[in-house]
Structure formats: structure tokens, C-alpha cells
Amino acid sequence: MRHIITIFSFIICVSTSIAQKTVDASDIMKDLKEGKNVQISNATINGVLDFTFMDDALPKLPKRRRWWNNGGSNTVEKQIAGKVQFTNCTFQDHVLAYIPHEDSGYTFVANFEDVVVFKDCTFEEKAMFKYSDFERNTDFSGSKFNGDSTFKYAKFERDITFEDTLFDEPSTFKYSKFKQYVSFENAIFKDTAIFKYTEFKDGVSFRNVKFEEDLNIKYTKVHGKFDITNMDVAYDIDSKYTRINGKSFSKYLLNSKK
């Protein structure tokens, strides 16, 4: 009996040590800067994870007056070449692929050239992916966004899933473009969800999705499958100028009931 208890205690200790593994964001950024693949599971990430590498780029850039007078762009883009894969990780601080720097006037954006995975992760603070290009398959399934999040103007070139996600704060996919089919199946939006001007070029699933506040799909365009089976919206749906395969949202609903 004593041996059984000892073995059981050992298993608990091992499980706890795995769950409590911590990784510094600075170490992750070092690997990304060198073009390495990042693959981390069952870890807590400490510190701001800045995919834009703003602190490295800022000192090398012209002052605001110079690029403004020359008609230059104020957007600084960083290409992330390696795979980015996080599974069952908790990010205690901001995760940033978009930073508007007020003092300099520059906007820093990160684009992802390879696979991106944030599966079963928890974002405790901001998760900013505004303007980001996701060139390969992308997976945010099972993740929790406890702070502000934005995918505004983001472009998804390949397969993408947001299944089983939870958005605790207002979330926006305004102006986002999905070239392949995307699923939000079983997702929960605790606050307002904004899909205004979003384009779904190969279909979208909102099956079993719960919108606990308002849903804004104004000017949204959907081509292909549009699955809203058991979708629940607690308050208002703004579907003005929405087009589902060329039809208005209300006309689509009427036709789907026939």
C-alpha cells in the first residue's frame, strides 16, 4: 500500500511540475529572431511576447518629421519565418503582433509566414493581431481570450479554426479576410462581437456559437457555406448590407427555412 501511495504521489508531482513550467517571452523572441521554429506545450509564458520586435526596430527608424515630409509609410512590418506553435499555454502578459507607437507615429505589425498554433491557450491580457497576415494554416481552437483582442484587417490565407474559443471582452474581426473555410463552432463571445466588413471567401461556420451580447455583421460578405445551426444571439444582430452568397441576411434566413 505504501508503494502505491508513493507512486501516486510521484505522478502528482510530475504532473504539477509539467503544469507549472515557465518560459520567458524574451527567450521565445530570441529564437524567433534567429528564424527558429517555436514549439511549446504546457507552459506559462512570462513577459510581453512582442512579435513585431518594436524595441529593436525603433532606434533605427527615421524620426516622424522625415518620413512624414517624404510621404513615406509609417507601418513597419516584421516577417516571422519560423513555425509558431503553443499548446495549453498561459500568456500572463500581452501577446502583440500589432503596436501603434504614439511617440514616434509608427505602427508595428508582425506577419506569419509559416504555421501558427495557439491551441487550448489562455491569453490573460491583450492579444493583438491587427493587420497580420497568416500565410499558412492557423489554429486558435480551444483558446480563451480574457483580455482585449483584435484581428481587425487580418488576412488568413489557408485553413483556420477558432472552434471552442472563448472571448471574454469585446472582440473584433472587422475588415478581416478569410480565403479558406473557417469555423467558430462552439465558440462563446461574452461581449460584443464585430464582424463588420469581414469577408468569408470559402464559407464560415457559427454552429452552436453563443453571442451573449450584440453581433455586428454589417457589410459582411459570405461566399460558400454559411452554417448558423443553433447559433444564439442574446441581443441585437446588425446585418445591414450583409450578403450571403449575394442575398441579404434576412432573405437567406427565409430561404433556409423552406
mmCIF file of C-alpha atoms in Angstrom:
data_model
loop_
_atom_site.group_PDB
_atom_site.id
_atom_site.type_symbol
_atom_site.label_atom_id
_atom_site.label_comp_id
_atom_site.label_asym_id
_atom_site.label_seq_id
_atom_site.Cartn_x
_atom_site.Cartn_y
_atom_site.Cartn_z
ATOM 1 C CA MET A 1 0.000 0.000 0.000
ATOM 2 C CA ARG A 2 2.880 2.328 0.862
ATOM 3 C CA HIS A 3 4.419 1.721 -2.591
ATOM 4 C CA ILE A 4 1.102 2.548 -4.285
ATOM 5 C CA ILE A 5 0.815 5.833 -2.359
ATOM 6 C CA THR A 6 4.432 6.701 -3.177
ATOM 7 C CA ILE A 7 3.897 6.067 -6.901
ATOM 8 C CA PHE A 8 0.662 8.068 -6.852
ATOM 9 C CA SER A 9 2.401 10.968 -5.108
ATOM 10 C CA PHE A 10 5.188 10.847 -7.690
ATOM 11 C CA ILE A 11 2.680 11.046 -10.548
ATOM 12 C CA ILE A 12 1.033 14.093 -8.946
ATOM 13 C CA CYS A 13 4.408 15.793 -8.514
ATOM 14 C CA VAL A 14 5.379 15.144 -12.125
ATOM 15 C CA SER A 15 2.016 16.417 -13.389
ATOM 16 C CA THR A 16 2.317 19.544 -11.250
ATOM 17 C CA SER A 17 5.845 20.250 -12.445
ATOM 18 C CA ILE A 18 4.726 19.981 -16.074
ATOM 19 C CA ALA A 19 1.794 22.307 -15.478
ATOM 20 C CA GLN A 20 4.000 24.848 -13.705
ATOM 21 C CA LYS A 21 6.736 25.057 -16.345
ATOM 22 C CA THR A 22 7.544 28.692 -17.085
ATOM 23 C CA VAL A 23 9.155 30.213 -20.149
ATOM 24 C CA ASP A 24 10.361 33.788 -20.553
ATOM 25 C CA ALA A 25 8.950 35.643 -23.539
ATOM 26 C CA SER A 26 12.421 37.061 -24.181
ATOM 27 C CA ASP A 27 13.769 33.546 -24.817
ATOM 28 C CA ILE A 28 10.981 32.888 -27.318
ATOM 29 C CA MET A 29 11.718 36.160 -29.089
ATOM 30 C CA LYS A 30 15.388 35.249 -29.314
ATOM 31 C CA ASP A 31 14.542 32.019 -31.144
ATOM 32 C CA LEU A 32 12.099 33.798 -33.440
ATOM 33 C CA LYS A 33 14.688 36.437 -34.267
ATOM 34 C CA GLU A 34 17.065 33.682 -35.369
ATOM 35 C CA GLY A 35 14.378 32.187 -37.616
ATOM 36 C CA LYS A 36 13.907 29.093 -35.463
ATOM 37 C CA ASN A 37 10.664 27.192 -35.041
ATOM 38 C CA VAL A 38 8.965 27.647 -31.675
ATOM 39 C CA GLN A 39 7.044 24.729 -30.195
ATOM 40 C CA ILE A 40 5.983 24.980 -26.548
ATOM 41 C CA SER A 41 3.399 22.986 -24.598
ATOM 42 C CA ASN A 42 2.044 23.082 -21.032
ATOM 43 C CA ALA A 43 3.823 26.280 -20.067
ATOM 44 C CA THR A 44 3.236 29.680 -18.537
ATOM 45 C CA ILE A 45 4.760 32.465 -20.607
ATOM 46 C CA ASN A 46 6.141 35.366 -18.571
ATOM 47 C CA GLY A 47 6.626 38.821 -20.044
ATOM 48 C CA VAL A 48 5.337 40.602 -23.129
ATOM 49 C CA LEU A 49 5.608 38.497 -26.275
ATOM 50 C CA ASP A 50 6.252 41.079 -28.990
ATOM 51 C CA PHE A 51 6.233 39.519 -32.444
ATOM 52 C CA THR A 52 6.875 42.961 -34.004
ATOM 53 C CA PHE A 53 10.273 43.387 -32.290
ATOM 54 C CA MET A 54 9.476 47.069 -31.900
ATOM 55 C CA ASP A 55 12.267 47.749 -29.410
ATOM 56 C CA ASP A 56 14.847 46.513 -31.926
ATOM 57 C CA ALA A 57 13.419 48.408 -34.887
ATOM 58 C CA LEU A 58 12.542 51.756 -33.322
ATOM 59 C CA PRO A 59 16.073 53.191 -32.781
ATOM 60 C CA LYS A 60 16.957 52.550 -36.450
ATOM 61 C CA LEU A 61 13.957 54.374 -37.914
ATOM 62 C CA PRO A 62 13.787 57.991 -39.156
ATOM 63 C CA LYS A 63 12.071 60.490 -36.917
ATOM 64 C CA ARG A 64 8.421 61.303 -37.551
ATOM 65 C CA ARG A 65 9.188 64.546 -39.420
ATOM 66 C CA ARG A 66 11.386 62.832 -42.005
ATOM 67 C CA TRP A 67 9.027 60.052 -43.106
ATOM 68 C CA TRP A 68 6.014 62.347 -42.861
ATOM 69 C CA ASN A 69 7.536 65.048 -45.121
ATOM 70 C CA ASN A 70 8.754 62.467 -47.641
ATOM 71 C CA GLY A 71 5.328 60.850 -47.918
ATOM 72 C CA GLY A 72 6.633 57.543 -46.594
ATOM 73 C CA SER A 73 4.726 54.817 -44.814
ATOM 74 C CA ASN A 74 4.542 54.713 -41.054
ATOM 75 C CA THR A 75 3.973 50.944 -40.979
ATOM 76 C CA VAL A 76 6.906 48.726 -40.032
ATOM 77 C CA GLU A 77 6.334 45.054 -40.811
ATOM 78 C CA LYS A 78 8.181 42.110 -39.289
ATOM 79 C CA GLN A 79 8.134 38.748 -41.046
ATOM 80 C CA ILE A 80 8.098 35.746 -38.701
ATOM 81 C CA ALA A 81 9.661 32.958 -40.760
ATOM 82 C CA GLY A 82 9.512 30.006 -38.363
ATOM 83 C CA LYS A 83 6.596 27.969 -37.109
ATOM 84 C CA VAL A 84 4.845 29.310 -34.023
ATOM 85 C CA GLN A 85 3.174 26.545 -32.015
ATOM 86 C CA PHE A 86 1.790 26.872 -28.491
ATOM 87 C CA THR A 87 -0.405 24.197 -26.911
ATOM 88 C CA ASN A 88 -2.029 24.503 -23.482
ATOM 89 C CA CYS A 89 -0.037 27.613 -22.609
ATOM 90 C CA THR A 90 -0.967 30.603 -20.473
ATOM 91 C CA PHE A 91 0.261 34.037 -21.507
ATOM 92 C CA GLN A 92 0.390 36.198 -18.407
ATOM 93 C CA ASP A 93 1.175 39.403 -20.284
ATOM 94 C CA HIS A 94 0.374 40.914 -23.670
ATOM 95 C CA VAL A 95 0.793 38.988 -26.917
ATOM 96 C CA LEU A 96 1.436 41.599 -29.587
ATOM 97 C CA ALA A 97 1.603 41.335 -33.344
ATOM 98 C CA TYR A 98 0.406 44.928 -33.611
ATOM 99 C CA ILE A 99 1.677 48.005 -31.752
ATOM 100 C CA PRO A 100 0.752 51.626 -32.535
ATOM 101 C CA HIS A 101 3.629 53.675 -31.095
ATOM 102 C CA GLU A 102 2.248 57.099 -30.278
ATOM 103 C CA ASP A 103 5.514 58.980 -29.679
ATOM 104 C CA SER A 104 7.132 58.021 -32.995
ATOM 105 C CA GLY A 105 3.958 57.757 -35.060
ATOM 106 C CA TYR A 106 4.975 54.326 -36.336
ATOM 107 C CA THR A 107 2.757 51.261 -36.404
ATOM 108 C CA PHE A 108 4.480 47.916 -35.930
ATOM 109 C CA VAL A 109 2.932 44.781 -37.414
ATOM 110 C CA ALA A 110 4.003 41.125 -37.499
ATOM 111 C CA ASN A 111 3.189 38.718 -40.336
ATOM 112 C CA PHE A 112 3.460 34.945 -40.068
ATOM 113 C CA GLU A 113 4.952 33.011 -42.981
ATOM 114 C CA ASP A 114 4.531 29.522 -41.533
ATOM 115 C CA VAL A 115 2.089 27.564 -39.393
ATOM 116 C CA VAL A 116 0.625 29.357 -36.367
ATOM 117 C CA VAL A 117 -0.921 27.400 -33.487
ATOM 118 C CA PHE A 118 -2.355 28.741 -30.236
ATOM 119 C CA LYS A 119 -4.354 25.672 -29.222
ATOM 120 C CA ASP A 120 -6.032 25.436 -25.797
ATOM 121 C CA CYS A 121 -4.169 28.546 -24.677
ATOM 122 C CA THR A 122 -5.185 31.337 -22.308
ATOM 123 C CA PHE A 123 -4.475 34.987 -23.063
ATOM 124 C CA GLU A 124 -4.733 36.814 -19.745
ATOM 125 C CA GLU A 125 -4.045 40.247 -21.234
ATOM 126 C CA LYS A 126 -4.182 41.753 -24.726
ATOM 127 C CA ALA A 127 -3.957 39.602 -27.852
ATOM 128 C CA MET A 128 -3.340 41.993 -30.742
ATOM 129 C CA PHE A 129 -3.186 40.620 -34.298
ATOM 130 C CA LYS A 130 -4.442 43.655 -36.204
ATOM 131 C CA TYR A 131 -3.206 43.824 -39.831
ATOM 132 C CA SER A 132 -1.354 40.498 -39.508
ATOM 133 C CA ASP A 133 -1.053 38.159 -42.480
ATOM 134 C CA PHE A 134 -1.314 34.452 -41.687
ATOM 135 C CA GLU A 135 0.144 32.726 -44.744
ATOM 136 C CA ARG A 136 -0.165 29.102 -43.611
ATOM 137 C CA ASN A 137 -2.604 27.039 -41.554
ATOM 138 C CA THR A 138 -3.677 28.740 -38.348
ATOM 139 C CA ASP A 139 -5.266 27.225 -35.238
ATOM 140 C CA PHE A 140 -6.677 29.146 -32.261
ATOM 141 C CA SER A 141 -9.078 26.371 -31.225
ATOM 142 C CA GLY A 142 -9.917 25.931 -27.560
ATOM 143 C CA SER A 143 -8.239 29.174 -26.529
ATOM 144 C CA LYS A 144 -9.520 31.763 -24.065
ATOM 145 C CA PHE A 145 -9.125 35.482 -24.665
ATOM 146 C CA ASN A 146 -9.568 37.038 -21.230
ATOM 147 C CA GLY A 147 -8.356 40.500 -22.278
ATOM 148 C CA ASP A 148 -8.929 42.699 -25.295
ATOM 149 C CA SER A 149 -8.355 41.005 -28.633
ATOM 150 C CA THR A 150 -8.349 42.154 -32.223
ATOM 151 C CA PHE A 151 -7.950 40.518 -35.599
ATOM 152 C CA LYS A 152 -9.046 43.667 -37.420
ATOM 153 C CA TYR A 153 -7.726 43.764 -41.017
ATOM 154 C CA ALA A 154 -6.058 40.370 -40.507
ATOM 155 C CA LYS A 155 -5.726 38.113 -43.550
ATOM 156 C CA PHE A 156 -5.931 34.341 -43.328
ATOM 157 C CA GLU A 157 -4.600 32.651 -46.451
ATOM 158 C CA ARG A 158 -5.042 28.961 -45.540
ATOM 159 C CA ASP A 159 -7.067 26.751 -43.190
ATOM 160 C CA ILE A 160 -8.113 28.475 -39.993
ATOM 161 C CA THR A 161 -10.103 27.439 -36.921
ATOM 162 C CA PHE A 162 -11.462 29.298 -33.920
ATOM 163 C CA GLU A 163 -13.535 26.359 -32.688
ATOM 164 C CA ASP A 164 -14.302 26.173 -28.948
ATOM 165 C CA THR A 165 -12.778 29.583 -28.270
ATOM 166 C CA LEU A 166 -13.949 31.981 -25.571
ATOM 167 C CA PHE A 167 -13.793 35.767 -25.899
ATOM 168 C CA ASP A 168 -14.378 37.419 -22.528
ATOM 169 C CA GLU A 169 -14.027 41.028 -23.737
ATOM 170 C CA PRO A 170 -15.228 42.793 -26.909
ATOM 171 C CA SER A 171 -13.616 41.161 -29.935
ATOM 172 C CA THR A 172 -13.293 42.399 -33.467
ATOM 173 C CA PHE A 173 -12.700 40.750 -36.813
ATOM 174 C CA LYS A 174 -13.655 43.929 -38.666
ATOM 175 C CA TYR A 175 -12.269 44.020 -42.235
ATOM 176 C CA SER A 176 -10.684 40.577 -41.762
ATOM 177 C CA LYS A 177 -10.413 38.329 -44.810
ATOM 178 C CA PHE A 178 -10.656 34.551 -44.722
ATOM 179 C CA LYS A 179 -9.657 32.927 -48.010
ATOM 180 C CA GLN A 180 -10.430 29.393 -46.818
ATOM 181 C CA TYR A 181 -13.320 27.938 -44.831
ATOM 182 C CA VAL A 182 -13.234 28.999 -41.180
ATOM 183 C CA SER A 183 -15.058 27.506 -38.214
ATOM 184 C CA PHE A 184 -16.082 29.253 -34.995
ATOM 185 C CA GLU A 185 -18.124 26.234 -33.927
ATOM 186 C CA ASN A 186 -18.951 26.135 -30.191
ATOM 187 C CA ALA A 187 -17.262 29.493 -29.560
ATOM 188 C CA ILE A 188 -18.561 31.840 -26.860
ATOM 189 C CA PHE A 189 -18.480 35.627 -27.170
ATOM 190 C CA LYS A 190 -19.168 37.124 -23.743
ATOM 191 C CA ASP A 191 -19.219 40.686 -25.060
ATOM 192 C CA THR A 192 -19.912 42.401 -28.380
ATOM 193 C CA ALA A 193 -18.588 40.573 -31.445
ATOM 194 C CA ILE A 194 -17.755 42.649 -34.508
ATOM 195 C CA PHE A 195 -17.513 41.076 -37.953
ATOM 196 C CA LYS A 196 -18.307 44.295 -39.815
ATOM 197 C CA TYR A 197 -16.915 44.319 -43.389
ATOM 198 C CA THR A 198 -15.471 40.836 -42.851
ATOM 199 C CA GLU A 199 -15.088 38.669 -45.955
ATOM 200 C CA PHE A 200 -15.503 34.898 -45.879
ATOM 201 C CA LYS A 201 -14.441 33.739 -49.330
ATOM 202 C CA ASP A 202 -14.979 29.993 -48.808
ATOM 203 C CA GLY A 203 -17.642 29.749 -46.127
ATOM 204 C CA VAL A 204 -17.922 30.027 -42.357
ATOM 205 C CA SER A 205 -19.457 28.063 -39.501
ATOM 206 C CA PHE A 206 -21.112 29.679 -36.493
ATOM 207 C CA ARG A 207 -22.700 26.383 -35.463
ATOM 208 C CA ASN A 208 -23.545 26.312 -31.735
ATOM 209 C CA VAL A 209 -21.896 29.709 -31.209
ATOM 210 C CA LYS A 210 -23.190 31.790 -28.307
ATOM 211 C CA PHE A 211 -23.117 35.567 -28.660
ATOM 212 C CA GLU A 212 -24.004 36.804 -25.182
ATOM 213 C CA GLU A 213 -24.182 40.447 -26.297
ATOM 214 C CA ASP A 214 -24.614 42.072 -29.736
ATOM 215 C CA LEU A 215 -23.428 40.664 -33.064
ATOM 216 C CA ASN A 216 -22.352 43.108 -35.762
ATOM 217 C CA ILE A 217 -22.139 41.599 -39.259
ATOM 218 C CA LYS A 218 -22.898 44.823 -41.125
ATOM 219 C CA TYR A 219 -21.457 44.783 -44.672
ATOM 220 C CA THR A 220 -20.184 41.233 -44.120
ATOM 221 C CA LYS A 221 -19.812 39.100 -47.252
ATOM 222 C CA VAL A 222 -20.008 35.315 -47.272
ATOM 223 C CA HIS A 223 -19.309 33.104 -50.264
ATOM 224 C CA GLY A 224 -19.921 29.401 -49.814
ATOM 225 C CA LYS A 225 -21.288 27.523 -46.826
ATOM 226 C CA PHE A 226 -22.921 29.596 -44.077
ATOM 227 C CA ASP A 227 -23.706 27.375 -41.096
ATOM 228 C CA ILE A 228 -25.618 29.087 -38.287
ATOM 229 C CA THR A 229 -27.240 25.954 -36.862
ATOM 230 C CA ASN A 230 -28.111 26.562 -33.187
ATOM 231 C CA MET A 231 -26.362 29.938 -33.242
ATOM 232 C CA ASP A 232 -27.668 32.044 -30.351
ATOM 233 C CA VAL A 233 -27.509 35.843 -30.136
ATOM 234 C CA ALA A 234 -28.686 37.323 -26.837
ATOM 235 C CA TYR A 235 -29.314 40.867 -28.057
ATOM 236 C CA ASP A 236 -29.177 42.633 -31.424
ATOM 237 C CA ILE A 237 -27.873 41.492 -34.809
ATOM 238 C CA ASP A 238 -26.830 44.319 -37.116
ATOM 239 C CA SER A 239 -26.980 42.739 -40.568
ATOM 240 C CA LYS A 240 -27.443 45.857 -42.683
ATOM 241 C CA TYR A 241 -25.962 45.360 -46.168
ATOM 242 C CA THR A 242 -24.801 41.842 -45.255
ATOM 243 C CA ARG A 243 -24.602 39.491 -48.232
ATOM 244 C CA ILE A 244 -24.759 35.702 -48.008
ATOM 245 C CA ASN A 245 -23.967 34.334 -51.458
ATOM 246 C CA GLY A 246 -25.417 37.503 -52.935
ATOM 247 C CA LYS A 247 -28.567 37.509 -50.782
ATOM 248 C CA SER A 248 -29.443 39.662 -47.808
ATOM 249 C CA PHE A 249 -29.181 38.085 -44.382
ATOM 250 C CA SER A 250 -32.954 38.164 -43.836
ATOM 251 C CA LYS A 251 -33.656 36.646 -47.255
ATOM 252 C CA TYR A 252 -31.095 33.942 -46.583
ATOM 253 C CA LEU A 253 -32.861 33.059 -43.326
ATOM 254 C CA LEU A 254 -36.230 32.878 -45.072
ATOM 255 C CA ASN A 255 -34.897 30.648 -47.841
ATOM 256 C CA SER A 256 -33.108 28.367 -45.402
ATOM 257 C CA LYS A 257 -36.394 27.667 -43.592
ATOM 258 C CA LYS A 258 -38.171 26.476 -46.736
#
